[in-house]
Coordinates of C-alpha atoms and ligand atoms in Angstrom, one line a residue:
X376 CA -11.1 -12.3 -2.3
X377 CA -12.6 -14.4 0.4
X378 CA -11.1 -14.6 4.1
X379 CA -10.4 -18.2 3.5
X380 CA -8.2 -17.4 0.4
X381 CA -6.8 -14.5 2.0
X382 CA -5.7 -16.7 5.0
X383 CA -4.3 -19.3 2.7
X384 CA -2.3 -16.8 1.1
X385 CA -0.9 -15.5 4.5
X386 CA -0.3 -19.0 5.8
X387 CA 3.0 -19.6 3.8
X388 CA 4.3 -16.4 5.5
X389 CA 3.3 -17.6 9.1
X390 CA 4.7 -20.9 8.7
X391 CA 8.4 -20.3 9.4
X392 CA 7.3 -18.7 12.8
X393 CA 5.2 -21.6 13.9
X394 CA 6.9 -22.0 17.0
X395 CA 6.3 -18.4 17.9
X396 CA 2.6 -18.8 16.9
X397 CA 2.1 -21.8 19.2
X398 CA 3.8 -19.9 22.2
X399 CA 1.2 -17.1 21.5
X400 CA -1.8 -19.3 21.1
X401 CA -0.9 -21.3 24.5
X402 CA -0.3 -17.9 26.3
X403 CA -3.8 -16.9 24.7
X404 CA -5.5 -20.0 26.2
X405 CA -4.4 -19.7 29.7
X406 CA -5.1 -15.9 29.7
X407 CA -8.6 -16.9 28.6
X408 CA -9.0 -19.4 31.5
X409 CA -7.6 -16.6 34.0
X410 CA -10.1 -14.2 32.6
X411 CA -13.0 -15.9 34.0
X412 CA -11.5 -16.2 37.5
X413 CA -13.0 -12.7 38.6
X414 CA -16.5 -13.9 38.0
X415 CA -16.3 -17.0 40.0
X416 CA -14.4 -15.0 42.9
X417 CA -17.1 -12.2 42.9
X418 CA -20.1 -14.9 42.9
X419 CA -18.3 -16.6 45.9
X420 CA -17.6 -13.3 47.6
X421 CA -21.2 -12.3 47.3
X422 CA -22.6 -15.6 48.5
X423 CA -20.2 -15.7 51.4
X424 CA -21.0 -12.1 52.5
X425 CA -24.6 -12.8 52.3
X426 CA -24.1 -15.8 54.8
X427 CA -21.7 -13.7 56.9
X428 CA -24.2 -10.9 57.3
X429 CA -26.6 -13.1 59.0
X430 CA -23.8 -13.8 61.7
X431 CA -23.5 -12.0 65.0
X432 CA -20.1 -10.7 64.3
X433 CA -20.1 -10.2 60.5
X434 CA -17.0 -7.8 60.4
X435 CA -14.3 -10.0 61.7
X436 CA -15.3 -12.8 59.4
X437 CA -15.7 -10.4 56.6
X438 CA -12.4 -8.9 56.9
X439 CA -10.7 -12.3 56.8
X440 CA -12.7 -13.3 53.8
X441 CA -11.7 -10.0 52.1
X442 CA -8.1 -10.6 52.9
X443 CA -7.9 -14.0 51.3
X444 CA -9.9 -12.8 48.2
X445 CA -7.7 -9.6 47.8
X446 CA -4.6 -11.8 47.8
X447 CA -6.1 -14.3 45.3
X448 CA -7.3 -11.4 43.2
X449 CA -3.8 -9.6 43.2
X450 CA -1.7 -13.0 42.6
X451 CA -3.9 -13.7 39.9
X452 CA -3.7 -10.1 38.3
X453 CA 0.1 -10.4 38.3
X454 CA 0.3 -13.6 36.7
X455 CA -2.2 -12.5 34.2
X456 CA -0.3 -9.3 33.5
X457 CA 2.8 -11.5 32.8
X458 CA 0.7 -13.9 30.5
X459 CA -0.8 -10.8 28.7
X460 CA 2.6 -9.1 28.3
X461 CA 4.0 -12.4 26.8
X462 CA 1.0 -13.0 24.5
X463 CA 1.1 -9.4 23.1
X464 CA 4.7 -9.4 22.8
X465 CA 5.1 -12.5 21.0
X466 CA 2.0 -11.7 18.7
X467 CA 3.7 -8.2 18.0
X468 CA 7.0 -10.0 17.2
X469 CA 4.9 -12.4 14.6
X470 CA 3.6 -9.1 12.9
X471 CA 6.7 -7.6 12.8
X472 CA 8.7 -10.4 11.3
X473 CA 5.9 -11.3 8.8
X474 CA 5.6 -7.5 7.9
X475 CA 9.4 -7.5 7.1
X476 CA 9.1 -10.6 4.9
X477 CA 6.1 -9.1 3.0
X478 CA 8.1 -6.0 2.4
X479 CA 11.4 -7.8 1.2
X480 CA 9.3 -10.3 -1.0
X481 CA 7.3 -7.4 -2.9
X482 CA 10.6 -5.8 -3.5
X483 CA 12.1 -8.8 -4.8
X484 CA 9.2 -9.5 -6.9
X485 CA 8.9 -6.2 -8.6
X486 CA 12.5 -6.1 -9.4
X487 CA 12.0 -9.2 -11.4
X488 CA 9.3 -7.8 -13.5
X489 CA 9.5 -6.6 -17.1
X490 CA 9.6 -2.9 -18.1
X491 CA 5.9 -3.0 -19.3
X492 CA 4.8 -3.7 -15.5
X493 CA 6.4 -0.3 -14.6
X494 CA 5.0 1.8 -17.6
X495 CA 1.3 0.4 -17.0
X496 CA -0.8 3.3 -16.0
X497 CA -2.3 1.7 -12.8
X498 CA 1.5 1.1 -11.8
X499 CA 2.6 4.7 -11.8
X500 CA 5.2 5.2 -9.2
X501 CA 3.1 6.9 -6.7
X502 CA 0.2 4.3 -7.1
X503 CA 2.4 1.5 -6.8
X504 CA 4.0 2.8 -3.6
X505 CA 0.6 3.3 -2.1
X506 CA -0.8 0.0 -3.2
X507 CA 2.3 -1.8 -1.5
X508 CA 2.3 0.4 1.6
X509 CA -1.5 -0.1 2.1
X510 CA -1.4 -3.8 1.3
X511 CA 1.6 -4.7 3.8
X512 CA 0.3 -2.4 6.5
X513 CA -3.4 -3.9 6.1
X514 CA -2.2 -7.4 6.2
X515 CA 0.1 -7.1 9.1
X516 CA -2.5 -5.3 11.0
X517 CA -4.8 -8.3 10.3
X518 CA -2.2 -10.6 11.7
X519 CA -1.8 -8.4 14.6
X520 CA -5.4 -8.1 15.3
X521 CA -6.0 -11.7 14.9
X522 CA -3.3 -13.0 17.2
X523 CA -3.3 -10.1 19.7
X524 CA -7.0 -9.0 19.9
X525 CA -9.3 -11.3 18.1
X526 CA -8.0 -14.7 19.4
X527 CA -7.9 -14.0 23.2
X528 CA -11.2 -12.2 22.9
X529 CA -12.9 -15.0 21.3
X530 CA -11.3 -17.7 23.5
X531 CA -12.5 -15.5 26.4
X532 CA -16.1 -15.3 25.1
X533 CA -16.1 -19.1 24.3
X534 CA -15.1 -20.0 27.6
X535 CA -17.5 -17.5 29.5
X536 CA -20.3 -18.8 27.3
X537 CA -19.4 -22.4 28.6
X538 CA -19.4 -21.4 31.9
X539 CA -22.8 -19.6 31.5
X540 CA -24.1 -22.9 30.1
X541 CA -22.8 -24.7 33.0
X542 CA -24.4 -22.5 35.5
X543 CA -27.8 -22.4 33.7
X544 CA -29.0 -23.5 30.3
X545 CA -31.5 -20.5 30.1
X546 CA -29.0 -17.8 30.8
X547 CA -26.5 -19.6 28.4
X548 CA -29.2 -19.5 25.6
X549 CA -29.7 -15.9 26.2
X550 CA -26.0 -15.0 25.7
X551 CA -25.8 -17.2 22.8
X552 CA -28.8 -15.8 21.0
X553 CA -27.3 -12.4 21.0
X554 CA -24.2 -13.5 18.8
X555 CA -26.0 -14.1 15.6
X556 CA -28.1 -10.8 15.9
X557 CA -24.6 -8.9 16.5
X558 CA -23.1 -10.8 13.6
X559 CA -25.9 -9.9 11.3
X560 CA -25.7 -6.1 12.3
X561 CA -21.9 -6.2 11.9
X562 CA -22.1 -7.8 8.8
X563 CA -24.7 -5.2 7.6
X564 CA -22.4 -2.4 8.8
X565 CA -19.3 -4.0 6.9
X566 CA -21.3 -4.1 3.7
X567 CA -22.6 -0.8 3.8
X568 CA -18.8 0.5 4.5
X569 CA -17.1 -1.4 1.8
X570 CA -18.1 0.9 -1.1
X571 CA -16.8 3.8 0.7
X572 CA -13.6 2.1 1.7
X573 CA -12.7 1.2 -1.9
X574 CA -13.2 4.8 -3.0
X575 CA -11.3 5.9 0.0
X576 CA -8.2 4.0 -1.2
X577 CA -8.6 5.6 -4.7
X578 CA -8.6 9.1 -3.3
X579 CA -5.6 8.2 -1.3
X580 CA -3.7 6.8 -4.2
X581 CA -4.8 10.1 -6.4
X582 CA -3.8 12.3 -3.5
X583 CA -0.3 11.0 -3.3
X584 CA 0.1 11.0 -7.0
X585 CA -1.0 14.5 -7.1
X586 CA 1.8 15.6 -4.6
X587 CA 4.4 13.8 -6.6
X588 CA 3.2 15.4 -9.8
X589 CA 3.3 19.0 -8.2
X590 CA 6.9 18.0 -6.9
X591 CA 8.0 17.0 -10.4
X592 CA 6.6 19.8 -12.2
X593 CA 7.2 22.7 -9.8
X594 CA 9.3 24.7 -12.2
X595 CA 6.9 24.8 -14.8
X596 CA 4.0 25.4 -12.4
X597 CA 5.9 28.3 -10.9
X598 CA 7.2 29.7 -14.3
X599 CA 3.6 29.8 -15.7
X600 CA 2.2 31.1 -12.2
X601 CA -0.2 28.2 -12.2
X602 CA -0.2 27.6 -8.4
X603 CA -4.1 28.5 -8.2
X604 CA -4.8 26.0 -10.7
X605 CA -3.0 23.2 -8.9
X606 CA -4.3 24.3 -5.5
X607 CA -7.8 24.1 -7.2
X608 CA -7.3 20.7 -8.5
X609 CA -5.9 19.4 -5.0
X610 CA -8.7 21.0 -3.3
X611 CA -11.4 19.1 -5.3
X612 CA -9.9 15.9 -4.5
X613 CA -9.8 16.8 -0.6
X614 CA -13.4 17.7 -0.7
X615 CA -14.6 14.6 -2.4
X616 CA -12.5 12.8 0.0
X617 CA -13.7 14.6 3.0
X618 CA -17.4 13.8 2.0
X619 CA -16.6 10.2 1.6
X620 CA -15.1 10.3 5.0
X621 CA -18.1 12.0 6.6
X622 CA -20.5 9.2 4.8
X623 CA -18.1 6.5 6.5
X624 CA -18.2 8.0 10.1
X625 CA -22.1 8.4 9.8
X626 CA -22.7 5.0 8.8
X627 CA -20.3 3.8 11.5
X628 CA -21.5 5.9 14.5
X629 CA -25.2 4.7 13.6
X630 CA -24.4 1.0 13.5
X631 CA -22.3 1.4 16.9
X632 CA -25.4 2.9 18.7
X633 CA -27.6 0.2 17.4
X634 CA -25.0 -2.5 18.8
X635 CA -24.6 -1.0 22.0
X636 CA -28.2 -0.8 22.5
X637 CA -28.5 -4.5 21.8
X638 CA -26.0 -5.3 24.4
X639 CA -27.7 -3.3 27.0
X640 CA -30.9 -5.2 26.1
X641 CA -29.0 -8.4 26.7
X642 CA -27.7 -7.3 30.1
X643 CA -31.2 -6.4 31.1
X644 CA -32.6 -9.9 29.9
X645 CA -29.8 -11.7 31.9
X646 CA -30.5 -9.7 35.2
X647 CA -34.2 -10.5 34.8
X648 CA -33.7 -14.2 34.1
X649 CA -31.0 -14.5 36.9
X650 CA -33.2 -12.4 39.4
X651 CA -36.1 -14.7 38.7
X652 CA -33.9 -17.7 39.5
X653 CA -32.7 -16.2 42.6
X654 CA -36.4 -15.4 43.7
X655 CA -37.6 -19.1 43.1
X656 CA -34.6 -20.3 45.0
X657 CA -32.6 -22.1 42.4
X658 CA -29.8 -19.6 42.6
X659 CA -27.9 -17.7 45.1
X660 CA -27.7 -13.9 44.9
X661 CA -24.2 -14.1 43.9
X662 CA -25.3 -15.6 40.5
X663 CA -26.6 -12.2 39.4
X664 CA -23.0 -10.8 39.6
X665 CA -21.5 -13.8 38.2
X666 CA -23.7 -13.8 35.1
X667 CA -23.3 -10.0 34.2
X668 CA -19.6 -10.5 34.3
X669 CA -19.6 -13.5 32.1
X670 CA -22.0 -11.9 29.8
X671 CA -19.6 -8.9 29.6
X672 CA -16.8 -11.6 28.6
X673 CA -19.2 -12.9 25.9
X674 CA -19.9 -9.5 24.5
X675 CA -16.7 -7.7 24.7
X676 CA -15.1 -9.5 21.4
X677 CA -18.7 -8.8 19.7
X678 CA -18.5 -5.2 20.9
X679 CA -15.3 -5.1 18.5
X680 CA -16.7 -7.2 15.9
X681 CA -17.3 -4.2 13.6
X682 CA -13.6 -3.1 13.9
X683 CA -12.7 -6.7 13.4
X684 CA -14.9 -7.0 10.3
X685 CA -13.6 -3.3 9.2
X686 CA -10.1 -4.5 9.4
X687 CA -10.6 -7.7 7.7
X688 CA -12.5 -5.7 4.9
X689 CA -9.5 -3.5 4.7
X690 CA -7.1 -6.3 4.5
X691 CA -9.4 -7.9 1.8
X692 CA -9.4 -4.8 -0.3
X693 CA -5.9 -3.7 0.1
X694 CA -4.4 -7.3 -0.2
X695 CA -6.2 -7.7 -3.4
X696 CA -4.1 -5.3 -5.2
X697 CA -1.0 -6.1 -3.1
X698 CA -1.3 -9.8 -4.0
X699 CA -1.9 -8.9 -7.7
X700 CA 1.6 -7.4 -7.3
X701 CA 2.9 -10.2 -5.7
X702 CA 1.5 -12.8 -8.0
X703 CA 2.0 -10.8 -11.3
X704 CA 3.9 -13.9 -12.7
X705 CA 3.0 -13.1 -16.2
X706 CA 4.9 -9.8 -15.6
X707 CA 8.1 -11.8 -15.0
X708 CA 10.9 -11.1 -17.5
X709 CA 11.4 -13.8 -19.6
X710 CA 14.9 -15.2 -20.5
X711 CA 16.2 -17.6 -22.7
X712 CA 19.3 -19.9 -21.7
X713 CA 21.4 -19.3 -24.8
X714 CA 24.9 -17.8 -23.8
X715 CA 27.3 -17.7 -27.0
X716 CA 31.0 -18.5 -26.5
X717 CA 31.9 -15.4 -28.6
X718 CA 29.8 -12.2 -29.3
X719 CA 30.4 -10.7 -32.6
X720 CA 27.6 -8.0 -32.8
X721 CA 25.7 -8.4 -35.9
X722 CA 22.1 -7.2 -35.4
X723 CA 19.2 -7.6 -37.7
X724 CA 15.7 -6.4 -37.2
X725 CA 13.1 -8.4 -39.6
X726 CA 9.6 -7.0 -40.0
X727 CA 9.3 -6.1 -36.5
X728 CA 5.9 -4.8 -35.2
X729 CA 5.7 -3.2 -31.8
X730 CA 2.9 -1.7 -29.8
X731 CA 3.4 -0.3 -26.1
X732 CA 1.2 -1.8 -23.5
X733 CA -0.9 1.5 -23.4
X734 CA -1.8 0.7 -27.2
X735 CA 0.6 3.2 -29.1
X736 CA 1.9 1.3 -32.1
X737 CA 5.4 2.6 -32.1
X738 CA 7.0 0.3 -34.9
X739 CA 5.5 -0.8 -38.2
X740 CA 7.1 -3.6 -40.3
X741 CA 10.7 -2.3 -39.1
X742 CA 13.7 -4.0 -40.8
X743 CA 17.2 -3.0 -40.6
X744 CA 20.6 -4.2 -40.4
X745 CA 23.3 -3.2 -38.0
X746 CA 26.7 -4.6 -38.9
X747 CA 29.2 -5.6 -36.2
X748 CA 32.1 -3.4 -35.1
X749 CA 30.4 -0.3 -37.1
X750 CA 28.6 3.0 -36.0
X751 CA 24.9 2.9 -36.8
X752 CA 23.3 6.3 -36.5
X753 CA 19.2 6.1 -36.1
X754 CA 17.9 9.4 -37.5
X755 CA 14.7 10.8 -37.5
X756 CA 12.2 13.2 -35.9
X757 CA 11.1 13.0 -32.3
X758 CA 8.5 10.1 -32.0
X759 CA 9.8 8.2 -34.9
X760 CA 10.6 5.1 -32.9
X761 CA 14.3 5.3 -32.6
X762 CA 14.4 4.7 -28.7
X763 CA 11.9 2.1 -29.2
X764 CA 14.2 0.2 -31.4
X765 CA 16.8 0.5 -28.5
X766 CA 14.4 -0.7 -25.9
X767 CA 13.6 -3.8 -27.9
X768 CA 17.2 -4.4 -28.5
X769 CA 17.9 -4.3 -24.7
X770 CA 14.9 -6.8 -24.3
X771 CA 13.0 -4.2 -22.2
X772 CA 9.9 -5.1 -24.4
X773 CA 9.1 -7.9 -26.9
X774 CA 7.9 -7.2 -30.4
X775 CA 4.3 -8.4 -31.2
X776 CA 5.7 -9.9 -34.5
X777 CA 8.9 -10.1 -36.6
X778 CA 12.4 -11.4 -35.4
X779 CA 15.3 -9.5 -33.8
X780 CA 18.5 -11.5 -34.5
X781 CA 21.8 -11.0 -32.8
X782 CA 24.5 -13.1 -34.5
X783 CA 21.7 -14.9 -36.5
X784 CA 20.2 -16.0 -33.2
X785 CA 16.8 -14.9 -32.0
X786 CA 17.2 -12.2 -29.4
X787 CA 14.6 -14.2 -27.2
X788 CA 16.7 -17.3 -27.0
X789 CA 19.6 -15.2 -25.3
X790 CA 19.9 -15.2 -21.4
X791 CA 18.6 -11.7 -20.5
X792 CA 21.1 -11.0 -17.9
X793 CA 24.0 -12.1 -20.2
X794 CA 22.7 -9.9 -23.0
X795 CA 22.2 -6.9 -21.0
X796 CA 25.6 -7.4 -19.2
X797 CA 27.0 -7.0 -22.9
X798 CA 25.1 -3.9 -23.7
X799 CA 25.9 -0.5 -22.6
X800 CA 23.2 2.1 -22.5
X801 CA 23.7 5.7 -22.3
X802 CA 20.6 7.9 -22.3
X803 CA 20.0 11.6 -22.7
X804 CA 19.5 11.8 -19.0
X805 CA 21.1 9.1 -16.9
X806 CA 20.0 8.2 -13.5
X807 CA 22.2 9.2 -10.7
X808 CA 21.4 7.3 -7.6
X809 CA 21.6 8.8 -4.1
X810 CA 25.2 8.2 -3.1
X811 CA 28.7 9.3 -3.8
X812 CA 30.4 9.8 -7.1
X813 CA 32.5 6.5 -6.5
X814 CA 29.3 4.6 -5.7
X815 CA 27.8 5.7 -9.0
X816 CA 30.5 4.9 -11.0
X817 CA 31.0 1.6 -9.4
X818 CA 27.4 0.6 -10.5
X819 CA 29.0 -0.2 -13.9
X820 CA 31.5 -2.9 -12.2
X821 CA 30.7 -3.4 -8.4
X822 CA 34.0 -5.1 -7.8
X823 CA 36.4 -2.6 -9.7
X824 CA 39.3 -1.2 -7.9
X825 CA 39.8 2.5 -7.3
X826 CA 42.4 2.6 -10.3
X827 CA 39.9 1.3 -12.5
X828 CA 37.2 3.8 -11.4
X829 CA 39.8 6.6 -11.8
X830 CA 40.8 5.4 -15.5
X831 CA 36.8 5.4 -16.3
X832 CA 36.4 8.7 -14.8
X833 CA 39.5 10.0 -16.7
X834 CA 38.2 8.6 -20.0
X835 CA 34.9 10.3 -19.4
X836 CA 36.8 13.5 -18.9
X837 CA 35.3 14.1 -15.3
X838 CA 38.1 12.9 -12.9
X839 CA 40.0 16.3 -12.9
X840 CA 36.6 18.0 -12.0
X841 CA 36.0 15.4 -9.2
X842 CA 39.4 15.8 -7.7
X843 CA 38.7 19.6 -7.3
X844 CA 35.9 18.8 -5.1
X845 CA 36.3 19.0 -1.4
X846 CA 35.4 15.3 -0.7
X847 CA 36.5 14.1 -4.2
X848 CA 35.2 10.8 -5.1
X849 CA 33.0 10.7 -2.0
X850 CA 31.1 13.7 -2.9
X851 CA 27.3 13.4 -3.3
X852 CA 26.7 12.7 -7.0
X853 CA 23.3 14.5 -7.0
X854 CA 24.8 17.8 -6.4
X855 CA 26.7 17.6 -9.6
X856 CA 25.6 19.7 -12.6
X857 CA 23.5 17.9 -15.4
X858 CA 26.7 17.7 -17.7
X859 CA 28.7 16.2 -15.0
X860 CA 26.1 13.6 -14.1
X861 CA 26.1 12.6 -17.7
X862 CA 29.8 12.2 -17.6
X863 CA 29.5 10.0 -14.4
X864 CA 27.3 7.8 -16.0
X865 CA 29.4 7.6 -19.2
X866 CA 32.3 6.7 -16.8
X867 CA 30.0 3.9 -15.4
X868 CA 29.9 2.7 -18.8
X869 CA 33.4 2.7 -19.6
X870 CA 33.8 0.7 -16.3
X871 CA 31.5 -1.8 -17.7
X872 CA 33.2 -2.0 -21.0
X873 CA 30.5 -3.8 -23.0
X874 CA 31.0 -4.9 -26.9
X875 CA 27.7 -3.3 -27.8
X876 CA 26.8 0.1 -27.1
X877 CA 23.6 2.2 -27.6
X878 CA 24.0 6.0 -27.1
X879 CA 20.4 7.6 -27.1
X880 CA 21.1 11.4 -27.3
X881 CA 24.0 11.1 -24.9
X882 CA 25.1 14.6 -25.4
X883 CA 21.5 16.4 -25.8
X884 CA 21.5 17.9 -22.3
X885 CA 25.2 19.2 -22.4
X886 CA 26.9 22.4 -23.1
X887 CA 29.3 22.8 -26.2
X888 CA 32.6 22.1 -24.3
X889 CA 31.2 19.0 -22.5
X890 CA 29.7 17.8 -25.8
X891 CA 33.2 18.3 -27.5
X892 CA 35.0 16.5 -24.6
X893 CA 32.5 13.7 -24.2
X894 CA 32.6 13.1 -28.2
X895 CA 36.2 12.5 -27.9
X896 CA 35.8 9.9 -25.1
X897 CA 32.9 8.4 -26.9
X898 CA 35.1 8.3 -30.1
X899 CA 37.6 6.2 -28.1
X900 CA 34.9 3.8 -26.8
X901 CA 33.3 3.3 -30.2
X902 CA 36.2 1.7 -31.7
X903 CA 35.7 -2.1 -32.5
X904 CA 32.4 -2.3 -30.9
X905 CA 28.7 -2.3 -32.4
X906 CA 27.3 0.9 -31.7
X907 CA 24.0 2.4 -32.3
X908 CA 23.7 6.3 -31.7
X909 CA 20.6 8.2 -31.8
X910 CA 21.5 11.8 -32.2
X911 CA 20.4 15.3 -33.5
X912 CA 23.9 16.3 -33.7
X913 CA 25.3 16.4 -37.5
X914 CA 28.9 15.7 -36.4
X915 CA 27.9 12.4 -34.7
X916 CA 25.7 11.6 -37.7
X917 CA 28.5 12.3 -40.2
X918 CA 30.8 10.0 -38.3
X919 CA 28.5 7.0 -38.5
X920 CA 29.2 4.3 -41.0
X921 CA 25.7 3.2 -41.4
X922 CA 22.4 5.6 -41.1
X923 CA 18.9 4.4 -40.8
X924 CA 16.3 6.9 -41.3
X925 CA 13.0 6.4 -39.6
X926 CA 9.8 8.2 -39.6
X927 CA 6.2 7.6 -37.7
X928 CA 7.5 4.1 -36.7
X929 CA 8.8 3.0 -40.1
X930 CA 12.3 2.7 -41.7
X931 CA 12.4 4.9 -44.8
X932 CA 15.9 4.7 -45.9
X933 CA 19.2 2.9 -44.9
X934 CA 22.7 3.4 -46.2
X935 CA 25.7 5.6 -45.8
X936 CA 25.7 9.3 -45.2
X937 CA 26.8 10.0 -48.8
X938 CA 24.2 7.6 -50.4
X939 CA 21.2 8.8 -48.6
X940 CA 22.1 12.6 -49.1
X941 CA 22.3 11.7 -52.8
X942 CA 18.9 10.0 -52.8
X943 CA 17.4 13.4 -52.1
X944 CA 14.7 11.6 -49.8
X945 CA 14.0 11.9 -46.0
X946 CA 17.6 11.8 -45.1
X947 CA 18.3 14.7 -47.5
X948 CA 15.3 16.7 -46.0
X949 CA 16.3 16.1 -42.3
X950 CA 20.0 16.7 -42.9
X951 CA 19.4 20.0 -44.7
X952 CA 17.1 21.3 -42.0
X953 CA 19.9 20.4 -39.3
X954 CA 22.6 22.1 -41.5
X955 CA 20.5 25.2 -42.1
X956 CA 19.5 25.2 -38.5
X957 CA 23.2 25.9 -37.7
X958 CA 23.1 29.0 -39.6
X959 CA 26.3 27.8 -41.4
X960 CA 26.8 30.8 -43.6
X961 CA 27.3 33.1 -40.7
X962 CA 29.4 30.6 -38.8
X963 CA 31.8 30.3 -41.7
X964 CA 31.7 34.1 -42.1
X965 CA 32.7 34.6 -38.6
X966 CA 35.3 32.0 -38.7
X967 CA 36.6 33.5 -42.0
X968 CA 36.8 37.0 -40.5
X969 CA 39.0 35.8 -37.8
X970 CA 41.5 34.1 -40.0
Ligands
LIG1490 P1 11.9 8.7 -30.8 O1 13.1 8.0 -30.0 O2 12.2 8.4 -32.2 O3 11.9 10.0 -30.5 P2 10.2 7.0 -29.3 O4 10.6 5.6 -29.8 O5 10.5 7.4 -27.9 O6 10.5 8.0 -30.5 O7 8.7 6.9 -29.5 C1 8.0 6.3 -30.7 C2 6.3 6.3 -30.2 O8 6.3 5.7 -29.0 C3 5.9 7.7 -29.8 O9 4.7 8.0 -30.2 C4 5.7 7.6 -28.3 O10 4.9 8.4 -27.7 C5 5.6 6.2 -27.9 N1 5.9 5.9 -26.8 C6 7.5 5.7 -26.2 N2 7.7 5.3 -25.0 C7 6.4 4.8 -24.7 C8 6.0 4.1 -23.5 N3 6.9 3.7 -22.6 N4 4.8 4.0 -23.6 C9 3.9 4.3 -24.5 N5 4.2 4.9 -25.5 C10 5.5 5.1 -25.6

């Protein structure tokens, strides 16, 4: 990305604050004019003092001169301080406002993106977070630098240069000639550093990912006592990063020395040149002071040029991936506009092929019918593609070929929000948000009354346990056990009350008692709805009126439990394995003994 295109992208964010910007710019200009005052006053002072020292009583005249000069300088400094304060404050205000807008817009954007965006490997949560954070901070730093540092400095430099040309063309030319040399050296420095900066960004992303991964896997790490292994992995990243940082510093410091030497050479040339004009009588002695001070004003922004280059480079690098996130319009979720007056709930998959964004082909020519108001069980080993079917039905992903029909209308034509509002999804481990139990249940219907929340919790068999907690429904939901959290998420679905329900191993993480309780409540909610259940529980599979057997992304069989069992095929094999894993003989012996 070029600087120009970066500014074009930032411009719309600055536009709403144009008056703030104009105020900052005006103050900048006034500040720059005032910054030249010292040089003029010093020249005047030196020249006056030179004359006064020739007089018989130099002390008295000199004291009066110094008094007037001091008053002028102090008054100027007071005004200058106020202007600088205003300029910095408004510049900072601009930065803070723009930073807030960037941060909000990026969240709005990513929320509108489809599921594939989140599962893409370069958007893993840690990486995405770093890209967003670094993007915002480097862009806002750029805005601040431009308006608070760069602009005043360059305005100063320009005015000082004009003043120098005004005083003497040759002195002006010397100052002017140093600028391209400085630009060349700074540009060289920036180019040398850009490779390092890119890899530093990668290291930072990997590092923050590595720490998140340690936190997420801490139980496994500890139980296998693999702390040294994890520490070694981290150490390698650290060492590579250190080497990179050292090279960056080495290059930076080397160029800094070259630039500082160039500046001093410039000062010497200005002194020699002005001294020559003083000696040949064309200038007064005060001009030496005057030119050195003005030359300082010309070189001060140039002294910072590498930092400015650095930060522009930073902004270019980080904003590249930041704007990739902001402008990933092809990642936007698509939605049709169809909203039916009535939803029956007949679902049909016709020759569906689906490959995940990472290239895993999960469904091959899948066809199945899921009749309305029935319970359909998806049966198959892990990885067979059962959850993928549910993902497609929720429009989280789109099939590459084939069709999915709901009440004979292509799913793609449906309004996505409407569709999801009519589908309830309960997963094996449901997400519980930070917040109270009540807030978590209300997620299913934000405007529900307390009574509705309590009723939903009762149906999910969690109400009594919540009431026993010291803070009741205001207790922190994250502190509940896994089984309790699962029932909170089922209560959430009861509150939503959708006509279509997908249950993806809803009781897999629960104990036997909780499973039994939830089974009862799920049985209640299953009535008169279209339900798809993915389960490894025999009782839940037997309950289904329709069974679809999947294997390696393909549909193998479809029918009722009795039909499929009689076929002696894949279903027979899976069912028999499930039954024998229960050790039915021993269970029945135990139960018989008790009778
Ligand atoms: P099941 O629910 O039957 O256990 P899934 O539908 O979860 O099976 O998975 C089917 C295949 O798709 C598996 O090979 C799995 O690794 C792959 N898969 C599942 N989710 C993703 C994903 N988000 N990205 C890439 N591959 C995936």
